[in-house]
Coordinates of N, CA and C and ligand atoms in Angstrom, one line a residue:
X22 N 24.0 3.0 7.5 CA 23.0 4.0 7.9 C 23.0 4.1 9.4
X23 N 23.2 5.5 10.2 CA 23.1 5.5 11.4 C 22.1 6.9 11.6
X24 N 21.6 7.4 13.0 CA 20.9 8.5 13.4 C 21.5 9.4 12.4
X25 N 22.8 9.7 13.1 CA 23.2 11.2 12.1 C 23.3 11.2 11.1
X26 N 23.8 9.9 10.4 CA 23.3 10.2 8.7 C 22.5 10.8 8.1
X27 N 21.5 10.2 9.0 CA 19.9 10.1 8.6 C 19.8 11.5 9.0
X28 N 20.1 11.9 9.7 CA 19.6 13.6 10.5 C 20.3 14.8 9.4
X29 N 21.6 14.3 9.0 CA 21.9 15.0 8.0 C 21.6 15.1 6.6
X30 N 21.1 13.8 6.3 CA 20.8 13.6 4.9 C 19.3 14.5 4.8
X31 N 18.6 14.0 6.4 CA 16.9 14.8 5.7 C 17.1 16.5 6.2
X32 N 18.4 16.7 6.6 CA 18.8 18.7 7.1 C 18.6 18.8 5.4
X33 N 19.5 18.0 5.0 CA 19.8 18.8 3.4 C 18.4 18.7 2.5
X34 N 17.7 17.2 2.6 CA 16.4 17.6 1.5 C 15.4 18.2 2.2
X35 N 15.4 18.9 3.5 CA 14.0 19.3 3.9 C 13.4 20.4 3.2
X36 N 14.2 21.2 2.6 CA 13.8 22.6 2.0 C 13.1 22.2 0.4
X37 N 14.0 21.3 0.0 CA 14.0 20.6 -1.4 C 12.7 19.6 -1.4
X38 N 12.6 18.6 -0.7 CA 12.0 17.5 -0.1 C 10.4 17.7 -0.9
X39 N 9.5 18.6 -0.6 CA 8.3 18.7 -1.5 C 8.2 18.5 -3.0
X40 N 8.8 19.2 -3.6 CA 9.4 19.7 -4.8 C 10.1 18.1 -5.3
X41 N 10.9 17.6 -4.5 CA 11.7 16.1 -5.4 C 10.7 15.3 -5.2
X42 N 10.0 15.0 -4.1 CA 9.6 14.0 -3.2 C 8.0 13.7 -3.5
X43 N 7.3 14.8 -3.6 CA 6.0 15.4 -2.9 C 5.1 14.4 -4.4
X44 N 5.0 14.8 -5.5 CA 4.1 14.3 -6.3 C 4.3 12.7 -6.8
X45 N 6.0 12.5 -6.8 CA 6.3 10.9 -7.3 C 5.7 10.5 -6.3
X46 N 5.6 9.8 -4.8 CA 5.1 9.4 -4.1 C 3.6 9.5 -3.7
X47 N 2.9 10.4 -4.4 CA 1.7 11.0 -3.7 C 0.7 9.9 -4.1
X48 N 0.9 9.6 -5.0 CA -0.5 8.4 -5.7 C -0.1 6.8 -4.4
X49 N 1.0 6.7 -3.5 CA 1.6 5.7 -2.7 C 0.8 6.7 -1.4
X50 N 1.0 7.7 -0.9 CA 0.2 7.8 0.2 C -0.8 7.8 0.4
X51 N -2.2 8.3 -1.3 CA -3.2 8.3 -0.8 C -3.5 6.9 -0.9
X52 N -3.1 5.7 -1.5 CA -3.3 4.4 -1.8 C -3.5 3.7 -0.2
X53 N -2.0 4.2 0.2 CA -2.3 3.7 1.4 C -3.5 4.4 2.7
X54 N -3.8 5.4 2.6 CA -4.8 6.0 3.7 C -6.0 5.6 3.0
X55 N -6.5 5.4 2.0 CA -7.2 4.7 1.5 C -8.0 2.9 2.3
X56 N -6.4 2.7 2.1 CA -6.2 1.0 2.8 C -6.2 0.8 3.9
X57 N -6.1 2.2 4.6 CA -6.1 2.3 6.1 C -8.4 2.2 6.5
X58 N -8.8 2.2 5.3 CA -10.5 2.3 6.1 C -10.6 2.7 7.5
X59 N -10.4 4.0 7.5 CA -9.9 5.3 8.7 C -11.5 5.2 9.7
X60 N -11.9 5.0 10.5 CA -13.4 4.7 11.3 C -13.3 6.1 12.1
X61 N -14.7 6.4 12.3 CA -14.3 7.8 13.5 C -13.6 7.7 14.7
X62 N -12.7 8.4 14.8 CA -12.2 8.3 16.3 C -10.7 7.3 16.3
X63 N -10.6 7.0 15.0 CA -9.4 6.2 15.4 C -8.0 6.5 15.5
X64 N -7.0 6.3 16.3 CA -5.9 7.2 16.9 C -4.6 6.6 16.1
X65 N -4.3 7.3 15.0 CA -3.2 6.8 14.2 C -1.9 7.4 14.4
X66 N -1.0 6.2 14.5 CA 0.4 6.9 14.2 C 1.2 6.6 13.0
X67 N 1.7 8.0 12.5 CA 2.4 8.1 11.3 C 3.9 8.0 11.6
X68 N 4.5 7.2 11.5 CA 6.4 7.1 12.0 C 6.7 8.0 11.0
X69 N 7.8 8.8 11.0 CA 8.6 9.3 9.7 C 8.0 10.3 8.9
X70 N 6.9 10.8 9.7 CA 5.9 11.6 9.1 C 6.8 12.7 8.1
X71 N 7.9 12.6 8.3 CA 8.3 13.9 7.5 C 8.3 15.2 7.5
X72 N 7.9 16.2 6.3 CA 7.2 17.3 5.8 C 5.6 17.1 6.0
X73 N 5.2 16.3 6.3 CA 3.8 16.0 6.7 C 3.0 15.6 5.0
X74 N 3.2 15.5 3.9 CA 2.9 16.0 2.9 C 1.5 14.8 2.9
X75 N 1.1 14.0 3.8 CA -0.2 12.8 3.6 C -1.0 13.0 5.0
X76 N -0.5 14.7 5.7 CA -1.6 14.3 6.9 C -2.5 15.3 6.2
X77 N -2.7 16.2 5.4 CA -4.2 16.4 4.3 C -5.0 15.5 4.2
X78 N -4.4 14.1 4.0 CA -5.4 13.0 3.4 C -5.7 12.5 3.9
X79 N -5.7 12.4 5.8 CA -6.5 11.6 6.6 C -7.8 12.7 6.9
X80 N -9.0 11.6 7.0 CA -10.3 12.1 6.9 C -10.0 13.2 8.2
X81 N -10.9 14.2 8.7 CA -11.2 14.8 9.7 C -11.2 14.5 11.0
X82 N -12.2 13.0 11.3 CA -13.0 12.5 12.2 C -11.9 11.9 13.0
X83 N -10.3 11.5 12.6 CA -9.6 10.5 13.3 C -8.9 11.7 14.3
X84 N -7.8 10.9 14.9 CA -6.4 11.9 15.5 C -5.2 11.3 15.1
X85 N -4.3 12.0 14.5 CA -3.0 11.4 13.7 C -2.5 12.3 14.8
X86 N -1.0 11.5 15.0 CA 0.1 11.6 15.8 C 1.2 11.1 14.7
X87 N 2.4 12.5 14.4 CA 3.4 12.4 13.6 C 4.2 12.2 14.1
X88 N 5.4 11.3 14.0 CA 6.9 11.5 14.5 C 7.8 11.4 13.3
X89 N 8.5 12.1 13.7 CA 10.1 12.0 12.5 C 11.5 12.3 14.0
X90 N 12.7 11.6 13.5 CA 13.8 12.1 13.7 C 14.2 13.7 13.2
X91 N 14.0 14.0 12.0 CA 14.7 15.5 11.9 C 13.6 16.7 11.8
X92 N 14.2 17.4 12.9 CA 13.9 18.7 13.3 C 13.6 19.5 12.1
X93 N 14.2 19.3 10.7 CA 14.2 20.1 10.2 C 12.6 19.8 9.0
X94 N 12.7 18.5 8.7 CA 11.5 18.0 8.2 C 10.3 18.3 9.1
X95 N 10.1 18.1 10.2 CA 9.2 18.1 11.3 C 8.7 20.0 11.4
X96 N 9.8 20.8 10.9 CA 9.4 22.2 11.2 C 8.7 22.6 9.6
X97 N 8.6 22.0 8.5 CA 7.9 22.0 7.6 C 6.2 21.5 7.4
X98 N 6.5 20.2 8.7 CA 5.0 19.6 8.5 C 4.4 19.9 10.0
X99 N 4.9 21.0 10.4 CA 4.0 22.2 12.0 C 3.6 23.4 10.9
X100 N 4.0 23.8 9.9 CA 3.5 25.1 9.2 C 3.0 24.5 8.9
X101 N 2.7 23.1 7.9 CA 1.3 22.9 7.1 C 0.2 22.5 7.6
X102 N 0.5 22.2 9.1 CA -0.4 21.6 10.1 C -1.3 23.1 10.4
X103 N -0.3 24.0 10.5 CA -1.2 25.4 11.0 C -1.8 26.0 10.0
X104 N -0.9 26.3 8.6 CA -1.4 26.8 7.7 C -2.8 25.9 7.2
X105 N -2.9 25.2 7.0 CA -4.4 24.0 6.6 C -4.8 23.7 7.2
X106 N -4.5 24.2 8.7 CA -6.0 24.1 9.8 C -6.2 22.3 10.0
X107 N -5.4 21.8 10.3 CA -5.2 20.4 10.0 C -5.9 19.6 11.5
X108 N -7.3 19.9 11.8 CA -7.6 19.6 13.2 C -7.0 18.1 13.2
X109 N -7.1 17.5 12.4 CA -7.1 15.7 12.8 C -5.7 15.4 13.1
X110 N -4.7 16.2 13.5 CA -3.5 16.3 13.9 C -3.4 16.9 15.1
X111 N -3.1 15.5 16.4 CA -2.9 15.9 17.5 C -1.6 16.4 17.7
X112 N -0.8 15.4 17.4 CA 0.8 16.1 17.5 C 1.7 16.2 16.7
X113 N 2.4 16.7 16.6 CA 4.0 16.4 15.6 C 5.1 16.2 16.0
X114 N 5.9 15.6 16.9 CA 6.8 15.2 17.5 C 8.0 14.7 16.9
X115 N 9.1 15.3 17.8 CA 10.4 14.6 17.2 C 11.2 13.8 18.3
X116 N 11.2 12.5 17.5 CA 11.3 11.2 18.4 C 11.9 9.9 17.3
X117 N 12.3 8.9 18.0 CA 12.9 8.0 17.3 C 12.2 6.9 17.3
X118 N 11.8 6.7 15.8 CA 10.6 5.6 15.8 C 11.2 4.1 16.2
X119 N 12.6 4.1 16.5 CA 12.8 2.4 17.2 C 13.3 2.7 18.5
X120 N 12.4 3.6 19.4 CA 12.5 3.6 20.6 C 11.2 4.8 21.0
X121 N 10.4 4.2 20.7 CA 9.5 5.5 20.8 C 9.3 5.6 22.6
X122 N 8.2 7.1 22.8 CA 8.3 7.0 24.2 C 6.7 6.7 24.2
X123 N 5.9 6.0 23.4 CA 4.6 5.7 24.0 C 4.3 4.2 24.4
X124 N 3.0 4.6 25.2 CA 3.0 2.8 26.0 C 2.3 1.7 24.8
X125 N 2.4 1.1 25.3 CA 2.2 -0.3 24.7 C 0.5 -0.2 24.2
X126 N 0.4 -0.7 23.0 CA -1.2 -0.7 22.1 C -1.8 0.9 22.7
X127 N -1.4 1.7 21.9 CA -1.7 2.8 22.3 C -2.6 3.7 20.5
X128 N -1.9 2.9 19.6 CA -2.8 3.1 18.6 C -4.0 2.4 18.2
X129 N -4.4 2.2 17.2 CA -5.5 1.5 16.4 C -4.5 1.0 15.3
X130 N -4.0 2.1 14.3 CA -3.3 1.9 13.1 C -2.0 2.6 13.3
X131 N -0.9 2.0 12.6 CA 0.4 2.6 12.6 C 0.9 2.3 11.1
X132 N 1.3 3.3 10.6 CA 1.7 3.5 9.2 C 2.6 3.8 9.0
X133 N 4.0 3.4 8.0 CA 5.6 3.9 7.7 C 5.3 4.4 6.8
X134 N 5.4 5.5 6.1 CA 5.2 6.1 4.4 C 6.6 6.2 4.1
X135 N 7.6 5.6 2.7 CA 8.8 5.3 2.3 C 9.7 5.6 3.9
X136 N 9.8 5.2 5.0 CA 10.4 4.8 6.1 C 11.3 3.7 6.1
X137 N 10.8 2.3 5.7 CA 11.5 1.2 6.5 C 12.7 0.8 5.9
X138 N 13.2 1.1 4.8 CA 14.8 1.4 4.2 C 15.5 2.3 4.2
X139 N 14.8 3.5 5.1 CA 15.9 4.8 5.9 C 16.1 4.3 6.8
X140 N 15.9 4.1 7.7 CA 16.0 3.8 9.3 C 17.0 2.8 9.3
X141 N 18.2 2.5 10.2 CA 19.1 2.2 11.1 C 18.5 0.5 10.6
X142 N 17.8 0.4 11.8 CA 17.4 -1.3 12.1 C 15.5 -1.2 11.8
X143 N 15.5 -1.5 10.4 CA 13.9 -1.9 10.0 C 12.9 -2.9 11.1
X144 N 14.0 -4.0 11.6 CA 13.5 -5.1 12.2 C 13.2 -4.0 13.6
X145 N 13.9 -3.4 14.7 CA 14.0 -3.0 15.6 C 12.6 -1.9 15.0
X146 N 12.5 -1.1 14.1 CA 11.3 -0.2 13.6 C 10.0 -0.9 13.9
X147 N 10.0 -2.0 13.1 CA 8.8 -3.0 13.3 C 8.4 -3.2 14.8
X148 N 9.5 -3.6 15.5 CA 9.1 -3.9 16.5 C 8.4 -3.1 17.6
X149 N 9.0 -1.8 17.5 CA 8.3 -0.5 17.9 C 7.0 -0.3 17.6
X150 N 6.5 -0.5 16.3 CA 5.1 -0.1 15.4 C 4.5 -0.8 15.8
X151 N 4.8 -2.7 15.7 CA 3.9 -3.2 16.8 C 3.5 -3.2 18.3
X152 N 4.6 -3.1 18.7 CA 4.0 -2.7 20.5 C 3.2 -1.3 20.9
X153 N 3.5 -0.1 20.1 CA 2.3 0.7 20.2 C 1.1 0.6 19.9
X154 N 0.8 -0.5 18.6 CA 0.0 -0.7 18.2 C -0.9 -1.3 18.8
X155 N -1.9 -1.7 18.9 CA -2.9 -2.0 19.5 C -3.0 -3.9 19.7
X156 N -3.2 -5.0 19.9 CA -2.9 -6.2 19.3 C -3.8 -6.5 18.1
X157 N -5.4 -6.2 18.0 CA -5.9 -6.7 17.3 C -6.0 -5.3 16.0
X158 N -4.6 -4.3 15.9 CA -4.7 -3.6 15.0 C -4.2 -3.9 13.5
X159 N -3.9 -2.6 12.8 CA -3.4 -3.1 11.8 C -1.8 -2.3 11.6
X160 N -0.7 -2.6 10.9 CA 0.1 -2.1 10.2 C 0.3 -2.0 9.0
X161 N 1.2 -0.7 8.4 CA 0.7 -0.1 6.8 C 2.3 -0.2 6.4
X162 N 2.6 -0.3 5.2 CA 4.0 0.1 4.9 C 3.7 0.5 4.1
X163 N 4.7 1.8 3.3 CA 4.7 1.7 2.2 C 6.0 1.7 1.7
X164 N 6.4 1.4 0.5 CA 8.2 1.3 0.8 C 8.3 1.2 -1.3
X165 N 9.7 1.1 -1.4 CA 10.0 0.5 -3.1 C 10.8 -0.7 -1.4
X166 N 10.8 -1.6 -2.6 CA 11.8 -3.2 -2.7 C 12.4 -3.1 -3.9
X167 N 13.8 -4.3 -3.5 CA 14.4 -4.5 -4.3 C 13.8 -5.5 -5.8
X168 N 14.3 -4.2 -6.8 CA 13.5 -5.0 -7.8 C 13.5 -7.0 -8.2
X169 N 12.8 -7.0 -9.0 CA 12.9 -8.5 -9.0 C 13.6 -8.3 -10.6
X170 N 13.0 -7.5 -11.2 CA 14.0 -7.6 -12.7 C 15.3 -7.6 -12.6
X171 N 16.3 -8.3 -13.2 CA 17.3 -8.0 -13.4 C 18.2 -6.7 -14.0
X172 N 17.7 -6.7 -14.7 CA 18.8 -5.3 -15.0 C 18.3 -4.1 -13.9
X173 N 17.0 -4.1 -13.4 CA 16.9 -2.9 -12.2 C 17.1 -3.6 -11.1
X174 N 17.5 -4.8 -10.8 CA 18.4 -5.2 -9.5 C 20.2 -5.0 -9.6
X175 N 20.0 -5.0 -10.8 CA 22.0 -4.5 -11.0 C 22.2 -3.0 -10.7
X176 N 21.1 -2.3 -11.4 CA 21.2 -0.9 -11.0 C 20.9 -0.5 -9.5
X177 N 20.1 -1.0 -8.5 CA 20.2 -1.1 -7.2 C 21.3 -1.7 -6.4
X178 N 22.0 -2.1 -7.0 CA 23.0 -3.1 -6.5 C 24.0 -1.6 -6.8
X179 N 24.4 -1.2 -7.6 CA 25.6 -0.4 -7.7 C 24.9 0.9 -7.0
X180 N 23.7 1.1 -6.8 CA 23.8 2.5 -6.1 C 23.9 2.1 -4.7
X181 N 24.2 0.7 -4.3 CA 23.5 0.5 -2.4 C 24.8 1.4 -1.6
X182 N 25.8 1.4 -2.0 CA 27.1 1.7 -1.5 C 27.2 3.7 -1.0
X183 N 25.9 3.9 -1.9 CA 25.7 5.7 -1.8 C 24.5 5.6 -0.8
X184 N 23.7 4.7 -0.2 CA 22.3 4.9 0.5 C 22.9 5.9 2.0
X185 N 24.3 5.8 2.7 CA 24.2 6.8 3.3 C 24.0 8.3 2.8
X186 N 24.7 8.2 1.7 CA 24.6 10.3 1.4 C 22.9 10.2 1.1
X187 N 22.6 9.2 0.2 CA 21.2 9.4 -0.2 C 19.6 9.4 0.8
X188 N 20.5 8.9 1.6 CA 19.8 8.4 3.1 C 18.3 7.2 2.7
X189 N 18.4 6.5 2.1 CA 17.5 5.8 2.1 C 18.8 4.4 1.2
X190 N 18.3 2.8 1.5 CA 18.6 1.8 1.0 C 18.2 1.6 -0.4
X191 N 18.3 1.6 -1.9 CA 18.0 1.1 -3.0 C 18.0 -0.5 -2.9
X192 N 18.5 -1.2 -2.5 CA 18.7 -2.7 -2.8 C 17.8 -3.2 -1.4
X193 N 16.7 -2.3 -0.8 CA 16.0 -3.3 0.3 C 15.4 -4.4 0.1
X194 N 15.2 -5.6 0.4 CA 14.6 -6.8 0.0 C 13.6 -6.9 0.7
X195 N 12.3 -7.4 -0.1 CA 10.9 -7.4 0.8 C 11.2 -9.1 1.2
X196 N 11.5 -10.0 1.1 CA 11.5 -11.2 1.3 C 11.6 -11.4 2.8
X197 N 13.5 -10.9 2.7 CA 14.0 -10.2 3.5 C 13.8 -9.5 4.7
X198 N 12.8 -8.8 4.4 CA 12.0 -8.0 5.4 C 11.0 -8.8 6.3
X199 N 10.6 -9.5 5.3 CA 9.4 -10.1 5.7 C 9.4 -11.2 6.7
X200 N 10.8 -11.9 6.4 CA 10.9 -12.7 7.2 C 11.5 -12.7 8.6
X201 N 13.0 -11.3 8.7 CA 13.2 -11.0 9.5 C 12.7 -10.2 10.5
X202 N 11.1 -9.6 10.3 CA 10.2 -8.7 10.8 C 8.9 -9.9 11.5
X203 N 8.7 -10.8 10.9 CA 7.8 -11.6 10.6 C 6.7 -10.9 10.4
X204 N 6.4 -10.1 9.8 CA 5.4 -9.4 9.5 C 4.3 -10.4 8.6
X205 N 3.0 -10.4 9.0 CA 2.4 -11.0 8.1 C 1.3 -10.1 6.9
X206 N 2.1 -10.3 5.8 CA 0.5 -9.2 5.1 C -0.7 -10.0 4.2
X207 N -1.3 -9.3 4.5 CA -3.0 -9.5 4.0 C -3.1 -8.8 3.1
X208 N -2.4 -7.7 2.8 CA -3.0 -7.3 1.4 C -1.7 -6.3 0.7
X209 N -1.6 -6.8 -0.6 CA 0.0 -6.0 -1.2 C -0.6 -5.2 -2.6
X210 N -0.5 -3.9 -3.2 CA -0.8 -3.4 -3.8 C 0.7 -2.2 -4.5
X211 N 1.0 -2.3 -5.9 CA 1.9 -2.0 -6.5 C 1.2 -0.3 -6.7
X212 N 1.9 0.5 -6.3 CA 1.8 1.8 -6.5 C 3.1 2.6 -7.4
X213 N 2.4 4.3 -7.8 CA 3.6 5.2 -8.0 C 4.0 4.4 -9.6
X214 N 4.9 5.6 -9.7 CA 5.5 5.1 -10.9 C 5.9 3.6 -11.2
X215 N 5.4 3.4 -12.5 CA 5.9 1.5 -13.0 C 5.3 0.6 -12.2
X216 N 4.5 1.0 -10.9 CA 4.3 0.6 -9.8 C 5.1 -0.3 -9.0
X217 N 6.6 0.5 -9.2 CA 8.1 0.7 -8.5 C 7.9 0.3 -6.9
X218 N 6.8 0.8 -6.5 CA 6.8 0.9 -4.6 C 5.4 -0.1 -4.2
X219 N 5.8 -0.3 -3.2 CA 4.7 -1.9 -3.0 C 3.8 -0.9 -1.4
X220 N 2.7 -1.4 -1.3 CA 1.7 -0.7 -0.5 C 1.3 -2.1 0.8
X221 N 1.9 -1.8 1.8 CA 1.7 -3.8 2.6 C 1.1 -3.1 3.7
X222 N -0.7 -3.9 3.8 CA -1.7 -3.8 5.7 C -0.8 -5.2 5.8
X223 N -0.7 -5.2 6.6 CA -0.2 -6.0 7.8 C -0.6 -6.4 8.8
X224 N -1.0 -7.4 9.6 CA -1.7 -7.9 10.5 C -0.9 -8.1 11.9
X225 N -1.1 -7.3 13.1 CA -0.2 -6.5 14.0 C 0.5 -7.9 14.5
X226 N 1.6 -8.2 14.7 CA 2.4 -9.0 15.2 C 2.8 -9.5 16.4
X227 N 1.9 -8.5 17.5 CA 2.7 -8.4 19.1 C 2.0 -9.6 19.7
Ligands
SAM327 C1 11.7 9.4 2.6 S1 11.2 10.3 4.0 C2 9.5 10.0 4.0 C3 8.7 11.1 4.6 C4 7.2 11.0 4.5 N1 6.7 9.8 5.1 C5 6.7 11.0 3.0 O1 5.7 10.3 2.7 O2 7.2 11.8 2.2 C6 11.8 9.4 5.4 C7 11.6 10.1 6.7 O3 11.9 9.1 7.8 C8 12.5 9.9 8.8 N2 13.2 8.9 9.7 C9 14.3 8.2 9.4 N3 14.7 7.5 10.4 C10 13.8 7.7 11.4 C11 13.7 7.3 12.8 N4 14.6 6.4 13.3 N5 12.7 7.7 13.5 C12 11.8 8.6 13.0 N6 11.9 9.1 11.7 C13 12.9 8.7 11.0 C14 13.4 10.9 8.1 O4 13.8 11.9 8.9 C15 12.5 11.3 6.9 O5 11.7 12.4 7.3

């Protein structure tokens, strides 16, 4: 998985992207803004924001700040930002969430929605989410992991070899993750279908 994969994989689903994407995951985004206990005034960043399809769900009172890599996802979630009058959206930006350009603890909360098995280097992502983050803030993931069942770890195992066309990792390991990120979580919740995708607050790392 590299930038341009990634840039070309989300050219091709951006048009499609609501329609494949938008309802399987939806019960995972509001789970997570939920878990976020949003306070007035608090200044969140969304990495990978996408199509925007979870900045409806943050309350009014906060300011979300979106970023994605592709242009083309990013010009999907500026129309819904205008069309839905979306005050609690300061910006939409296209930027690279493991090199961002903001300064250090500049959020409250930072959130990945299915993010940290597209991206290049997850550990390098992390690292970014924390240093903007605030120190005594929080971080959100939400992601699928590699199953623990056997016969749906076989079936992740033979699709891993396609995650560039598909642009996302099937065989990510949360163990894995966990250890090479050091991420610590406080609270894990099974979301979405079969409750296939795992929902991780995380306690900021920096
Ligand atoms: C599976 S989509 C998730 C979109 C959205 N969060 C949602 O809930 O539907 C993954 C998104 O991550 C973006 N992305 C991948 N690598 C990125 C990077 N290095 N920096 C910023 N965004 C990235 C992709 O362009 C894509 O829009």
């Amino acid at each position: 998985m590299n930038i341009d994969a990634i840039k070309t994989a989300y050219r091709r689903y951006a048009r499609i992207y609501d329609v494949v994407f938008g309802p399987i995951f939806h019960p995972g985004r509001k789970t997570i803004i939920n878990a976020m206990e949003c306070r007035p005034g608090d200044n969140i960043l969304e990495v990978g924001v996408g199509t925007g399809l979870s900045l409806p769900l943050y309350p009014e009172d906060v300011k979300v700040t979106g970023i994605d890599i592709s242009a083309e996802m990013l010009e999907k979630a500026r129309q819904r930002v205008e069309l839905e009058e979306l005050n609690q959206v300061e910006a939409v930006l296209e930027m690279d969430a493991e090199a961002m350009r903001f300064s250090d603890n500049s959020f409250d909360k930072v959130v990945a929605m299915y993010v940290v098995s597209v991206v290049p280097d997850p550990v390098q992502l992390v690292r970014e989410m924390s240093r903007v983050c605030k120190p005594e803030g929080d971080i959100f993931i939400a992601n699928h992991f590699r199953s623990r069942n056997p016969l749906l770890k076989s079936a992740e195992n033979l699709l891993a070899p396609l995650s560039k066309l598909a642009g996302f990792r099937p065989d990510f390991d949360l163990d894995d993750f966990l250890q090479k990120t050091g991420l610590e979580v406080v609270e894990m919740r099974s979301v979405n279908l079969f409750g296939y995708w795992k929902v991780l607050r995380c306690k900021n790392v920096s």
